[in-house]
Short mmCIF file of C-alpha atoms and ligand atoms in Angstrom, two decimals:
data_model
loop_
_atom_site.label_atom_id
_atom_site.label_comp_id
_atom_site.label_asym_id
_atom_site.label_seq_id
_atom_site.Cartn_x
_atom_site.Cartn_y
_atom_site.Cartn_z
CA MET P 1 0.00 0.00 0.00
CA PRO P 2 1.57 3.35 -0.97
CA ALA P 3 1.75 5.94 1.81
CA PRO P 4 -1.13 8.43 1.70
CA ARG P 5 -0.70 11.76 -0.03
CA CYS P 6 -1.12 14.88 2.13
CA ASP P 7 -4.50 15.81 0.67
CA GLU P 8 -5.91 12.34 1.38
CA THR P 9 -5.42 12.50 5.14
CA ALA P 10 -7.63 13.47 8.05
CA ALA P 11 -4.89 15.86 9.18
CA TRP P 12 -5.29 17.80 5.91
CA THR P 13 -8.98 18.35 6.63
CA ALA P 14 -8.09 19.43 10.17
CA LEU P 15 -5.43 21.80 8.82
CA SER P 16 -7.95 23.33 6.40
CA ARG P 17 -10.30 23.98 9.28
CA HIS P 18 -7.50 25.36 11.43
CA PHE P 19 -6.44 27.66 8.60
CA GLU P 20 -9.95 29.10 8.30
CA ASP P 21 -10.35 29.42 12.09
CA SER P 22 -7.05 31.06 13.00
CA GLY P 23 -4.19 30.26 10.61
CA ARG P 24 -5.13 32.77 7.94
CA SER P 25 -5.37 35.66 10.38
CA LEU P 26 -2.32 34.95 12.56
CA ASP P 27 -0.44 38.18 13.17
CA LEU P 28 3.21 37.81 14.14
CA ARG P 29 3.25 41.02 16.19
CA GLN P 30 0.36 39.80 18.31
CA ALA P 31 1.88 36.35 18.54
CA PHE P 32 5.11 37.75 20.01
CA ALA P 33 3.16 40.01 22.37
CA SER P 34 1.10 37.12 23.75
CA GLU P 35 3.78 34.40 23.75
CA PRO P 36 6.77 35.49 25.82
CA HIS P 37 8.68 32.30 24.94
CA ARG P 38 7.82 32.22 21.24
CA PHE P 39 11.47 32.60 20.16
CA GLU P 40 12.68 29.69 22.34
CA ARG P 41 9.69 27.55 21.37
CA PHE P 42 10.26 28.00 17.67
CA CYS P 43 14.05 27.67 17.60
CA ILE P 44 15.80 24.47 16.63
CA GLU P 45 19.45 23.64 17.14
CA ALA P 46 20.63 21.21 14.47
CA PRO P 47 24.23 20.23 13.68
CA GLU P 48 26.09 23.40 12.63
CA VAL P 49 22.82 25.28 12.03
CA PHE P 50 20.70 27.21 14.52
CA ALA P 51 17.27 28.05 13.13
CA ASP P 52 14.84 30.72 14.26
CA LEU P 53 11.43 29.74 12.93
CA SER P 54 9.54 32.09 15.26
CA LYS P 55 8.93 34.84 12.67
CA ASN P 56 6.78 32.48 10.64
CA ARG P 57 3.02 32.58 10.34
CA TRP P 58 2.24 29.50 12.31
CA SER P 59 1.27 28.65 15.86
CA GLU P 60 1.87 25.70 18.17
CA ALA P 61 -1.49 24.38 17.00
CA THR P 62 -0.39 24.61 13.35
CA ARG P 63 2.81 22.77 14.14
CA ALA P 64 0.95 20.02 16.00
CA LEU P 65 -1.39 19.48 13.05
CA LEU P 66 1.50 19.47 10.59
CA LEU P 67 3.22 16.82 12.71
CA THR P 68 0.08 14.68 12.58
CA LEU P 69 0.10 15.19 8.82
CA ALA P 70 3.70 13.95 8.67
CA GLN P 71 2.74 10.88 10.65
CA GLU P 72 -0.31 10.14 8.51
CA CYS P 73 1.83 10.47 5.38
CA GLN P 74 4.35 8.03 6.94
CA LEU P 75 7.17 10.50 6.55
CA ALA P 76 9.50 8.67 8.95
CA GLU P 77 8.90 5.35 7.18
CA ARG P 78 9.58 6.95 3.79
CA ARG P 79 12.77 8.57 5.10
CA ASP P 80 13.96 5.23 6.48
CA ALA P 81 13.23 3.53 3.17
CA MET P 82 15.40 6.09 1.39
CA LEU P 83 18.24 5.69 3.89
CA ARG P 84 18.07 1.89 3.59
CA GLY P 85 18.50 2.14 -0.18
CA GLU P 86 15.06 1.04 -1.32
CA PRO P 87 14.30 2.02 -4.93
CA ILE P 88 12.19 5.05 -3.99
CA ASN P 89 12.92 6.70 -7.35
CA THR P 90 10.24 4.46 -8.79
CA SER P 91 10.04 5.97 -12.28
CA GLU P 92 13.69 5.09 -12.88
CA GLY P 93 13.77 2.03 -10.61
CA ARG P 94 16.66 3.44 -8.59
CA ALA P 95 17.68 3.86 -4.99
CA VAL P 96 18.41 7.37 -3.71
CA LEU P 97 21.58 7.14 -1.68
CA HIS P 98 23.46 10.41 -1.68
CA THR P 99 23.56 9.96 2.12
CA ALA P 100 25.79 6.89 1.58
CA LEU P 101 28.41 9.15 0.00
CA ARG P 102 29.03 10.92 3.29
CA ALA P 103 28.62 8.02 5.71
CA PRO P 104 31.84 7.05 7.51
CA GLN P 105 33.55 3.86 6.37
CA GLY P 106 31.44 0.85 7.23
CA ALA P 107 28.42 2.92 8.24
CA GLY P 108 26.33 3.12 5.07
CA PRO P 109 25.24 1.09 2.06
CA HIS P 110 27.91 0.48 -0.63
CA SER P 111 30.54 1.61 1.87
CA ASP P 112 33.58 -0.11 0.35
CA THR P 113 32.81 1.05 -3.18
CA VAL P 114 32.09 4.60 -2.01
CA HIS P 115 35.23 4.86 0.10
CA ASP P 116 37.49 3.32 -2.55
CA MET P 117 36.39 5.96 -5.03
CA LEU P 118 36.54 8.73 -2.42
CA ASP P 119 40.13 7.81 -1.53
CA ARG P 120 41.01 7.67 -5.20
CA PHE P 121 39.64 11.06 -6.22
CA LEU P 122 40.92 12.76 -3.07
CA ALA P 123 44.41 11.35 -3.70
CA TYR P 124 44.21 12.72 -7.23
CA ALA P 125 43.02 16.11 -5.91
CA GLU P 126 46.11 16.23 -3.68
CA GLN P 127 48.34 15.48 -6.67
CA VAL P 128 46.84 18.41 -8.57
CA ARG P 129 47.20 20.65 -5.49
CA ASP P 130 50.90 19.88 -5.37
CA THR P 131 51.38 22.56 -7.98
CA ALA P 132 55.18 22.43 -7.84
CA SER P 133 55.06 18.97 -9.31
CA SER P 134 51.69 18.98 -11.12
CA GLY P 135 52.42 22.29 -12.84
CA PHE P 136 48.70 23.18 -12.87
CA THR P 137 47.55 26.73 -12.22
CA ASP P 138 44.02 26.51 -13.67
CA VAL P 139 41.27 23.93 -13.39
CA VAL P 140 38.23 24.14 -15.68
CA ASN P 141 35.12 22.17 -14.74
CA ILE P 142 32.94 21.50 -17.77
CA GLY P 143 29.50 20.33 -16.68
CA ILE P 144 25.95 21.58 -16.26
CA GLY P 145 23.10 21.30 -13.74
CA GLY P 146 24.09 18.96 -10.95
CA SER P 147 27.50 18.48 -12.55
CA ASP P 148 28.21 22.20 -12.19
CA LEU P 149 26.08 23.97 -9.61
CA GLY P 150 27.37 22.16 -6.51
CA PRO P 151 31.07 22.83 -7.13
CA GLN P 152 30.29 26.29 -8.50
CA MET P 153 28.42 27.12 -5.29
CA ALA P 154 30.83 25.46 -2.83
CA VAL P 155 34.16 26.75 -4.15
CA PRO P 156 33.48 30.48 -3.53
CA ALA P 157 31.67 29.61 -0.29
CA LEU P 158 34.88 28.04 1.00
CA ASP P 159 37.21 30.65 -0.45
CA ALA P 160 39.16 30.97 2.80
CA TRP P 161 40.12 27.29 2.50
CA CYS P 162 41.02 27.37 -1.19
CA HIS P 163 44.49 26.71 -2.59
CA PRO P 164 45.99 30.15 -3.30
CA GLY P 165 47.87 28.98 -6.38
CA LEU P 166 44.97 27.41 -8.25
CA ARG P 167 42.22 29.18 -10.18
CA LEU P 168 38.94 27.30 -10.59
CA HIS P 169 36.73 28.03 -13.63
CA PHE P 170 33.27 26.72 -14.42
CA VAL P 171 31.91 26.34 -17.93
CA SER P 172 28.36 25.12 -18.25
CA ASN P 173 26.38 26.90 -20.96
CA VAL P 174 26.34 25.76 -24.59
CA ASP P 175 26.58 29.47 -25.32
CA GLY P 176 30.12 30.07 -26.59
CA HIS P 177 30.18 33.28 -24.58
CA ASP P 178 30.72 31.07 -21.55
CA ILE P 179 33.83 29.12 -22.60
CA THR P 180 35.47 31.73 -24.85
CA PRO P 181 36.58 34.24 -22.18
CA VAL P 182 37.72 31.37 -19.98
CA LEU P 183 39.95 29.83 -22.66
CA ARG P 184 41.36 33.23 -23.61
CA ARG P 185 43.11 33.45 -20.24
CA LEU P 186 44.51 29.93 -20.10
CA ASP P 187 47.87 28.34 -20.80
CA PRO P 188 47.24 24.80 -22.08
CA ALA P 189 50.40 23.50 -20.43
CA ARG P 190 49.12 24.56 -17.00
CA THR P 191 45.41 23.73 -17.35
CA LEU P 192 43.42 20.75 -16.19
CA PHE P 193 39.97 20.15 -17.71
CA ILE P 194 37.44 18.12 -15.76
CA VAL P 195 34.59 16.88 -17.94
CA ALA P 196 31.79 16.19 -15.47
CA SER P 197 28.60 14.51 -16.62
CA LYS P 198 26.64 11.75 -14.97
CA THR P 199 25.43 10.48 -18.35
CA PHE P 200 28.28 11.76 -20.53
CA THR P 201 25.68 12.49 -23.19
CA THR P 202 24.50 15.97 -22.18
CA GLN P 203 24.60 18.21 -25.24
CA GLU P 204 26.07 21.27 -23.54
CA THR P 205 28.85 19.40 -21.76
CA MET P 206 29.87 17.29 -24.73
CA ALA P 207 29.93 20.32 -27.02
CA ASN P 208 32.03 22.35 -24.59
CA ALA P 209 34.38 19.40 -23.98
CA GLN P 210 34.96 19.16 -27.73
CA VAL P 211 35.68 22.89 -27.96
CA ALA P 212 38.13 22.60 -25.05
CA ARG P 213 39.90 19.62 -26.61
CA ALA P 214 40.18 21.34 -30.01
CA TRP P 215 41.49 24.51 -28.33
CA PHE P 216 44.00 22.52 -26.31
CA LEU P 217 45.41 20.79 -29.39
CA ALA P 218 45.37 23.97 -31.51
CA GLN P 219 47.36 25.76 -28.80
CA GLY P 220 50.05 23.11 -29.02
CA GLY P 221 48.88 21.22 -25.95
CA THR P 222 50.32 17.74 -25.57
CA ASP P 223 49.45 14.81 -23.33
CA LEU P 224 45.68 14.97 -23.47
CA GLY P 225 45.55 12.12 -20.96
CA ARG P 226 47.14 14.32 -18.30
CA HIS P 227 45.09 17.42 -19.05
CA PHE P 228 41.59 15.93 -19.38
CA VAL P 229 39.88 13.87 -16.69
CA GLY P 230 36.29 12.66 -16.60
CA VAL P 231 33.74 12.27 -13.82
CA THR P 232 30.80 10.11 -14.85
CA THR P 233 28.71 6.99 -14.38
CA ASN P 234 29.24 6.25 -18.10
CA LEU P 235 32.88 5.20 -18.21
CA ASP P 236 32.59 3.77 -21.74
CA ALA P 237 31.41 7.08 -23.20
CA ALA P 238 34.27 8.90 -21.48
CA ALA P 239 36.76 6.42 -22.95
CA GLU P 240 35.23 6.91 -26.37
CA PHE P 241 35.75 10.65 -26.00
CA GLY P 242 39.42 9.91 -25.36
CA ILE P 243 39.48 10.43 -21.61
CA HIS P 244 41.27 7.68 -19.79
CA ARG P 245 41.54 9.00 -16.25
CA THR P 246 37.99 8.79 -14.94
CA PHE P 247 36.33 8.90 -11.55
CA GLY P 248 33.02 7.11 -11.37
CA PHE P 249 29.84 7.35 -9.41
CA TRP P 250 26.59 5.47 -9.48
CA ASP P 251 23.03 5.63 -10.79
CA TRP P 252 21.74 5.92 -7.21
CA VAL P 253 23.28 9.39 -6.97
CA GLY P 254 20.95 11.97 -8.52
CA GLY P 255 22.66 14.79 -10.44
CA ARG P 256 21.42 17.49 -8.06
CA PHE P 257 22.59 15.43 -5.08
CA SER P 258 26.00 14.59 -6.50
CA LEU P 259 28.44 17.14 -5.10
CA TRP P 260 29.43 14.59 -2.45
CA SER P 261 30.63 12.14 -5.12
CA ALA P 262 33.52 12.57 -7.55
CA ILE P 263 31.44 15.42 -9.02
CA GLY P 264 32.93 17.27 -6.02
CA LEU P 265 36.44 16.87 -7.50
CA PRO P 266 36.79 20.63 -8.22
CA ILE P 267 35.86 21.30 -4.58
CA ALA P 268 38.40 18.75 -3.39
CA ILE P 269 41.08 20.29 -5.61
CA ALA P 270 40.24 23.73 -4.26
CA ILE P 271 40.05 22.92 -0.53
CA GLY P 272 42.04 19.69 -0.20
CA ALA P 273 41.20 16.18 0.94
CA GLU P 274 40.96 16.90 4.64
CA ASN P 275 38.53 19.77 4.18
CA PHE P 276 36.50 17.77 1.68
CA ARG P 277 36.16 15.05 4.31
CA ALA P 278 34.98 17.74 6.76
CA LEU P 279 32.32 18.80 4.23
CA LEU P 280 31.13 15.18 4.08
CA ALA P 281 31.22 14.89 7.88
CA GLY P 282 29.01 17.97 8.25
CA ALA P 283 26.48 16.53 5.82
CA HIS P 284 26.58 13.21 7.65
CA ALA P 285 25.90 14.95 10.98
CA MET P 286 22.79 16.49 9.40
CA ASP P 287 21.82 13.06 8.01
CA ARG P 288 21.93 11.64 11.53
CA HIS P 289 19.83 14.53 12.82
CA PHE P 290 17.27 13.92 10.04
CA ALA P 291 17.25 10.19 10.77
CA GLU P 292 17.14 10.38 14.55
CA ALA P 293 15.74 13.66 15.93
CA PRO P 294 12.07 13.56 16.92
CA LEU P 295 10.01 15.10 14.12
CA ALA P 296 9.04 18.05 16.33
CA GLN P 297 12.73 18.97 16.76
CA ASN P 298 13.90 17.82 13.36
CA LEU P 299 14.99 20.88 11.41
CA PRO P 300 14.64 19.60 7.82
CA VAL P 301 11.27 18.12 8.70
CA GLN P 302 10.05 21.34 10.30
CA LEU P 303 11.19 23.41 7.31
CA GLY P 304 9.51 20.99 4.89
CA LEU P 305 6.26 21.12 6.88
CA LEU P 306 6.39 24.91 6.91
CA ASP P 307 6.88 24.86 3.14
CA VAL P 308 3.72 22.80 2.73
CA TRP P 309 1.77 25.11 5.07
CA TYR P 310 2.88 28.17 3.14
CA ARG P 311 2.38 26.74 -0.32
CA ASN P 312 -0.94 25.01 0.19
CA PHE P 313 -2.70 27.04 2.87
CA LEU P 314 -1.30 30.57 2.85
CA GLY P 315 -0.83 30.32 -0.93
CA PHE P 316 2.72 31.70 -1.05
CA SER P 317 4.09 30.74 -4.44
CA SER P 318 7.73 31.70 -3.97
CA ARG P 319 10.45 31.81 -1.36
CA SER P 320 13.40 34.16 -1.39
CA VAL P 321 16.79 32.99 -0.13
CA ALA P 322 18.97 35.77 1.23
CA PRO P 323 22.42 34.55 2.24
CA TYR P 324 24.17 37.32 4.17
CA HIS P 325 27.53 35.96 3.06
CA GLN P 326 29.01 36.87 -0.29
CA GLY P 327 30.60 33.44 -0.55
CA LEU P 328 27.09 31.96 -0.79
CA ARG P 329 26.21 34.00 -3.87
CA ARG P 330 25.52 30.89 -5.95
CA LEU P 331 23.45 29.20 -3.25
CA PRO P 332 20.10 30.43 -4.63
CA ALA P 333 20.96 28.98 -8.07
CA TYR P 334 22.01 25.71 -6.46
CA LEU P 335 18.77 25.56 -4.47
CA GLN P 336 16.71 26.32 -7.56
CA GLN P 337 17.82 23.05 -9.11
CA LEU P 338 17.63 21.13 -5.84
CA GLU P 339 14.11 22.20 -5.03
CA MET P 340 12.44 23.01 -8.34
CA GLU P 341 13.81 20.07 -10.32
CA SER P 342 12.88 17.77 -7.43
CA ASN P 343 9.41 18.99 -6.56
CA GLY P 344 8.22 20.91 -9.60
CA LYS P 345 5.78 18.14 -10.48
CA GLN P 346 2.05 18.03 -11.24
CA VAL P 347 1.37 14.32 -10.88
CA ASP P 348 2.18 12.10 -7.93
CA ALA P 349 4.49 9.09 -7.94
CA LEU P 350 1.55 6.95 -9.09
CA GLY P 351 0.90 9.27 -12.03
CA ARG P 352 -2.29 10.74 -10.55
CA PRO P 353 -2.88 14.48 -11.03
CA LEU P 354 -2.18 16.49 -7.91
CA THR P 355 -4.92 18.59 -6.39
CA VAL P 356 -2.47 20.79 -4.48
CA ALA P 357 0.35 23.10 -5.55
CA THR P 358 3.94 21.87 -5.30
CA SER P 359 7.37 23.50 -5.53
CA PRO P 360 7.50 27.23 -4.90
CA VAL P 361 9.73 29.40 -7.04
CA VAL P 362 13.04 29.70 -5.19
CA TRP P 363 15.08 32.79 -5.90
CA GLY P 364 17.42 35.29 -4.29
CA GLU P 365 20.66 37.17 -4.12
CA PRO P 366 23.15 37.74 -1.34
CA GLY P 367 22.40 40.40 1.23
CA THR P 368 22.86 43.30 1.33
CA ASN P 369 22.79 43.53 -2.49
CA GLY P 370 19.18 42.35 -2.67
CA GLN P 371 18.13 45.14 -0.29
CA HIS P 372 19.05 47.71 -2.93
CA ALA P 373 17.20 45.88 -5.67
CA TYR P 374 14.05 43.84 -5.01
CA PHE P 375 13.54 44.13 -1.25
CA GLN P 376 11.18 47.03 -2.01
CA MET P 377 8.73 44.45 -3.31
CA LEU P 378 9.26 42.16 -0.34
CA HIS P 379 8.36 44.97 2.06
CA GLN P 380 5.60 46.78 0.20
CA GLY P 381 4.57 44.64 -2.78
CA THR P 382 1.18 42.98 -3.10
CA ASP P 383 2.57 39.42 -2.80
CA VAL P 384 3.85 37.95 0.41
CA VAL P 385 7.17 36.19 -0.10
CA PRO P 386 8.65 34.31 2.87
CA VAL P 387 12.35 35.12 3.13
CA GLU P 388 15.08 32.81 4.35
CA PHE P 389 17.96 34.73 5.87
CA ILE P 390 21.27 32.94 6.32
CA ALA P 391 23.73 34.68 8.61
CA VAL P 392 27.21 33.67 9.71
CA LYS P 393 28.45 34.78 13.12
CA ARG P 394 32.21 34.84 12.51
CA PRO P 395 33.68 36.00 9.21
CA THR P 396 36.87 34.58 7.71
CA HIS P 397 38.18 38.09 7.04
CA GLU P 398 39.45 40.71 9.45
CA HIS P 399 37.11 43.58 8.62
CA THR P 400 34.95 43.19 11.69
CA ASP P 401 33.27 46.57 11.21
CA LEU P 402 31.97 45.44 7.83
CA HIS P 403 30.74 42.21 9.33
CA THR P 404 28.89 43.98 12.14
CA LYS P 405 27.13 46.16 9.57
CA LEU P 406 26.25 43.07 7.52
CA LEU P 407 24.70 41.32 10.54
CA ALA P 408 22.78 44.44 11.60
CA ASN P 409 21.33 44.64 8.10
CA CYS P 410 20.29 41.02 8.20
CA LEU P 411 18.50 41.39 11.54
CA ALA P 412 16.93 44.69 10.48
CA GLN P 413 15.37 43.18 7.36
CA SER P 414 13.58 40.35 9.14
CA GLN P 415 12.49 42.79 11.82
CA ALA P 416 11.15 45.28 9.27
CA LEU P 417 9.31 42.58 7.35
CA MET P 418 7.58 41.45 10.52
CA LEU P 419 6.94 44.76 12.29
CA GLY P 420 5.99 46.92 9.35
CA LYS P 421 4.92 50.50 9.96
CA THR P 422 1.45 52.03 10.11
CA ALA P 423 0.48 55.13 8.16
CA ALA P 424 -0.08 56.90 11.49
CA GLN P 425 3.52 56.16 12.50
CA ALA P 426 4.78 57.25 9.11
CA ALA P 427 2.84 60.53 9.38
CA THR P 428 4.89 61.51 12.44
CA GLU P 429 8.22 61.12 10.63
CA ARG P 430 10.18 63.53 8.52
CA ALA P 431 10.88 62.42 4.98
CA PRO P 432 13.52 64.83 3.66
CA THR P 433 13.41 63.58 0.07
CA ALA P 434 9.61 63.78 -0.26
CA SER P 435 8.08 66.50 -2.37
CA PRO P 436 6.80 69.41 -0.22
CA ASP P 437 3.77 69.61 -2.55
CA LEU P 438 2.54 66.14 -1.65
CA ASP P 439 -0.46 65.68 0.66
CA PRO P 440 1.05 64.35 3.96
CA GLN P 441 -1.67 61.68 4.19
CA VAL P 442 -0.78 60.36 0.73
CA LEU P 443 2.87 60.32 1.70
CA ALA P 444 2.11 58.50 4.95
CA GLN P 445 0.25 55.79 3.02
CA GLN P 446 3.16 55.41 0.63
CA ARG P 447 5.63 55.20 3.48
CA SER P 448 3.68 52.59 5.44
CA PHE P 449 4.55 48.90 5.55
CA PRO P 450 1.99 46.14 6.11
CA GLY P 451 4.36 44.00 8.20
CA ASN P 452 3.42 40.47 9.29
CA ARG P 453 5.71 39.24 6.51
CA PRO P 454 7.30 35.95 7.48
CA SER P 455 10.93 34.93 7.54
CA THR P 456 13.22 32.20 8.80
CA THR P 457 16.76 32.91 9.95
CA LEU P 458 19.45 30.24 9.79
CA LEU P 459 22.60 31.00 11.77
CA LEU P 460 25.99 29.37 11.32
CA ASP P 461 28.92 30.03 13.64
CA GLU P 462 31.33 30.08 10.72
CA LEU P 463 31.07 29.03 7.09
CA THR P 464 33.49 26.11 7.42
CA PRO P 465 33.52 23.07 5.12
CA ARG P 466 31.70 21.14 7.85
CA ALA P 467 29.03 23.83 8.26
CA LEU P 468 28.48 24.10 4.51
CA GLY P 469 28.05 20.32 4.31
CA ALA P 470 25.43 20.42 7.07
CA LEU P 471 23.61 23.36 5.47
CA ILE P 472 23.32 21.68 2.06
CA ALA P 473 22.20 18.37 3.56
CA LEU P 474 19.56 20.32 5.52
CA TYR P 475 18.13 21.63 2.26
CA GLU P 476 18.23 18.18 0.64
CA HIS P 477 16.19 16.63 3.45
CA ARG P 478 13.76 19.52 3.56
CA VAL P 479 13.04 18.98 -0.15
CA PHE P 480 12.56 15.27 0.58
CA THR P 481 10.05 16.14 3.32
CA SER P 482 7.80 18.43 1.27
CA GLY P 483 8.07 16.09 -1.75
CA ALA P 484 7.05 13.09 0.37
CA LEU P 485 3.99 14.92 1.71
CA TRP P 486 2.97 16.00 -1.78
CA GLY P 487 3.46 12.39 -2.89
CA VAL P 488 5.71 13.28 -5.83
CA ASN P 489 8.82 11.42 -6.93
CA SER P 490 11.41 14.04 -5.97
CA PHE P 491 14.18 12.15 -7.72
CA ASP P 492 13.29 12.13 -11.40
CA GLN P 493 13.15 15.06 -13.85
CA TRP P 494 11.08 14.10 -16.87
CA GLY P 495 10.16 17.74 -17.34
CA VAL P 496 13.53 18.51 -18.91
CA GLU P 497 13.10 15.94 -21.70
CA LEU P 498 10.67 17.60 -24.12
CA GLY P 499 12.81 20.69 -24.70
CA LYS P 500 15.90 18.53 -25.27
CA ALA P 501 14.07 16.40 -27.87
CA LEU P 502 12.64 19.42 -29.71
CA CYS P 503 16.08 21.05 -29.74
CA ASN P 504 17.50 17.98 -31.46
CA GLN P 505 14.75 18.23 -34.09
CA LEU P 506 15.31 21.96 -34.63
CA LEU P 507 19.08 21.74 -34.98
CA PRO P 508 19.05 20.50 -38.61
CA ARG P 509 16.22 22.91 -39.45
CA LEU P 510 18.36 25.85 -38.33
CA ALA P 511 20.95 24.70 -40.85
CA SER P 512 18.53 23.89 -43.69
CA GLY P 513 15.85 26.52 -43.11
CA ASP P 514 13.13 23.88 -43.41
CA VAL P 515 10.12 25.15 -41.44
CA GLN P 516 7.56 22.72 -42.80
CA GLY P 517 5.11 21.52 -40.16
CA LEU P 518 6.35 23.94 -37.49
CA ASP P 519 3.97 26.19 -35.58
CA GLY P 520 3.80 29.75 -36.89
CA SER P 521 5.81 31.36 -34.13
CA THR P 522 8.69 28.88 -34.16
CA ALA P 523 8.81 28.99 -37.97
CA GLY P 524 8.83 32.79 -38.01
CA LEU P 525 11.57 33.05 -35.39
CA LEU P 526 13.69 30.40 -37.09
CA GLN P 527 13.48 32.20 -40.41
CA ARG P 528 14.37 35.51 -38.79
CA LEU P 529 17.42 33.95 -37.14
CA ARG P 530 18.59 32.72 -40.57
CA ASP P 531 17.94 35.96 -42.48
O1 F6P N 1 18.68 18.15 -17.87
C1 F6P N 1 18.65 17.99 -16.48
C2 F6P N 1 19.80 17.17 -16.00
O2 F6P N 1 19.61 15.84 -16.31
C3 F6P N 1 20.03 17.37 -14.50
O3 F6P N 1 19.20 16.60 -13.74
C4 F6P N 1 21.48 17.05 -14.40
O4 F6P N 1 22.01 17.50 -13.20
C5 F6P N 1 22.01 17.78 -15.61
O5 F6P N 1 21.02 17.58 -16.60
C6 F6P N 1 23.35 17.31 -16.10
O6 F6P N 1 23.34 15.97 -16.44
P1 F6P N 1 24.68 15.18 -16.65
O7 F6P N 1 25.43 15.19 -15.38
O8 F6P N 1 24.27 13.79 -17.05
O9 F6P N 1 25.46 15.85 -17.75
#
């Protein structure tokens, strides 16, 4: 018997009633005024991550009902099935075992295979890092999606741990404007190319790898075997391409969950084997928390439940991620794939149409940059967008005055979103830049803020490899939680197929100009591009 879907449970009916009775109208300002211990009650301490969930539009009653929902949907049983290696990716008949990649030796499924490969690619990373003997100064990762976004996010995040003599570059797009400026700055004799692709068939990656190989040879590069390595589950295809040094992984590692495998090679080259192991250890600590903490104190579970509450009851269709750490500038892009490719589905795992909304749009920019761009809309726009602030207590630089300002900004934004400002308050203030001709009442309305806008704040002590590992694993398990309640298969991505197939059909038409049978718009655009 498959586990029930959220909308098929008694808890869902109870939540709908609760939403109508009090959930819809909950006001955070009143909640804090009437609950002196709201902060403590809604905080969770997980490995490496402290979370303040108190500025969210839910009550103890909401949380209790959401917990019942999790139980009725057999969340714990589903989680355990994933961790045991059952083939929960049913549409592809595969297990989902990225957690095995960070389990200590002997502690997870496939342990020997995982640790043999880990030792092998970390030993290779150390060879590359020994720049006096390797001669490398530049490493180019060619990959896209899960074979790009993890390393591209983690390397700048861990800048303070990165090898000072190695530059890491990331080429993903089939747009030649991506690879061209990268190649222009490289010396073939000192460059290592990593061709990273789970399937080794992805159009963008294969095309860029061919451009890189042709460039390398045209520049007089010799010893292709030393300068090109592959990371893939398709070792035969890599060999056919002419790459003989390969690091493998397995079909039970989804692309968007693969940074812990050899796909993390650029990270390992940047930060070294010991720090890469710390990244894995942090993720493993979060895995244990997810597996063992009671659901009421289980941070990924609580975040996933909140996501369902917001999406399906309060109707919030997006969530903004605001990392107050410049090193995390690629985190929103990474999370877009993790969350939207996993849960952007409209049928459940049994193929039945869903009656509830699924993945929100995830988007964001680092703070404080976002404040000077789109935060206007977050504070005064007509849509409510929950914001997730990520703050780091200790910086890895010495400019403590900058860091204090950064943290004050972070706290101020969540405070402003929640508190808002009435028109009456605004009317008492001076607004030096306002036109003196404007009616003060009109100005007061324009300068008022509705408030009651929700946010979560995640705090890390320091953005170490271990903390980053825990943070990313937290997001993975949160996505699992909301996906399990919605009843979707969070581990396939059929939605990317149609565009790929149509692209393959259009490629020869762009060359030939044949528009027969095409819809009017595509035909018109194609012709215009050829004119
Ligand atoms: O097209 C989507 C996708 O399959 C992602 O799921 C994956 O991360 C990406 O393409 C890259 O795939 P590959 O690693 O096989 O090149």
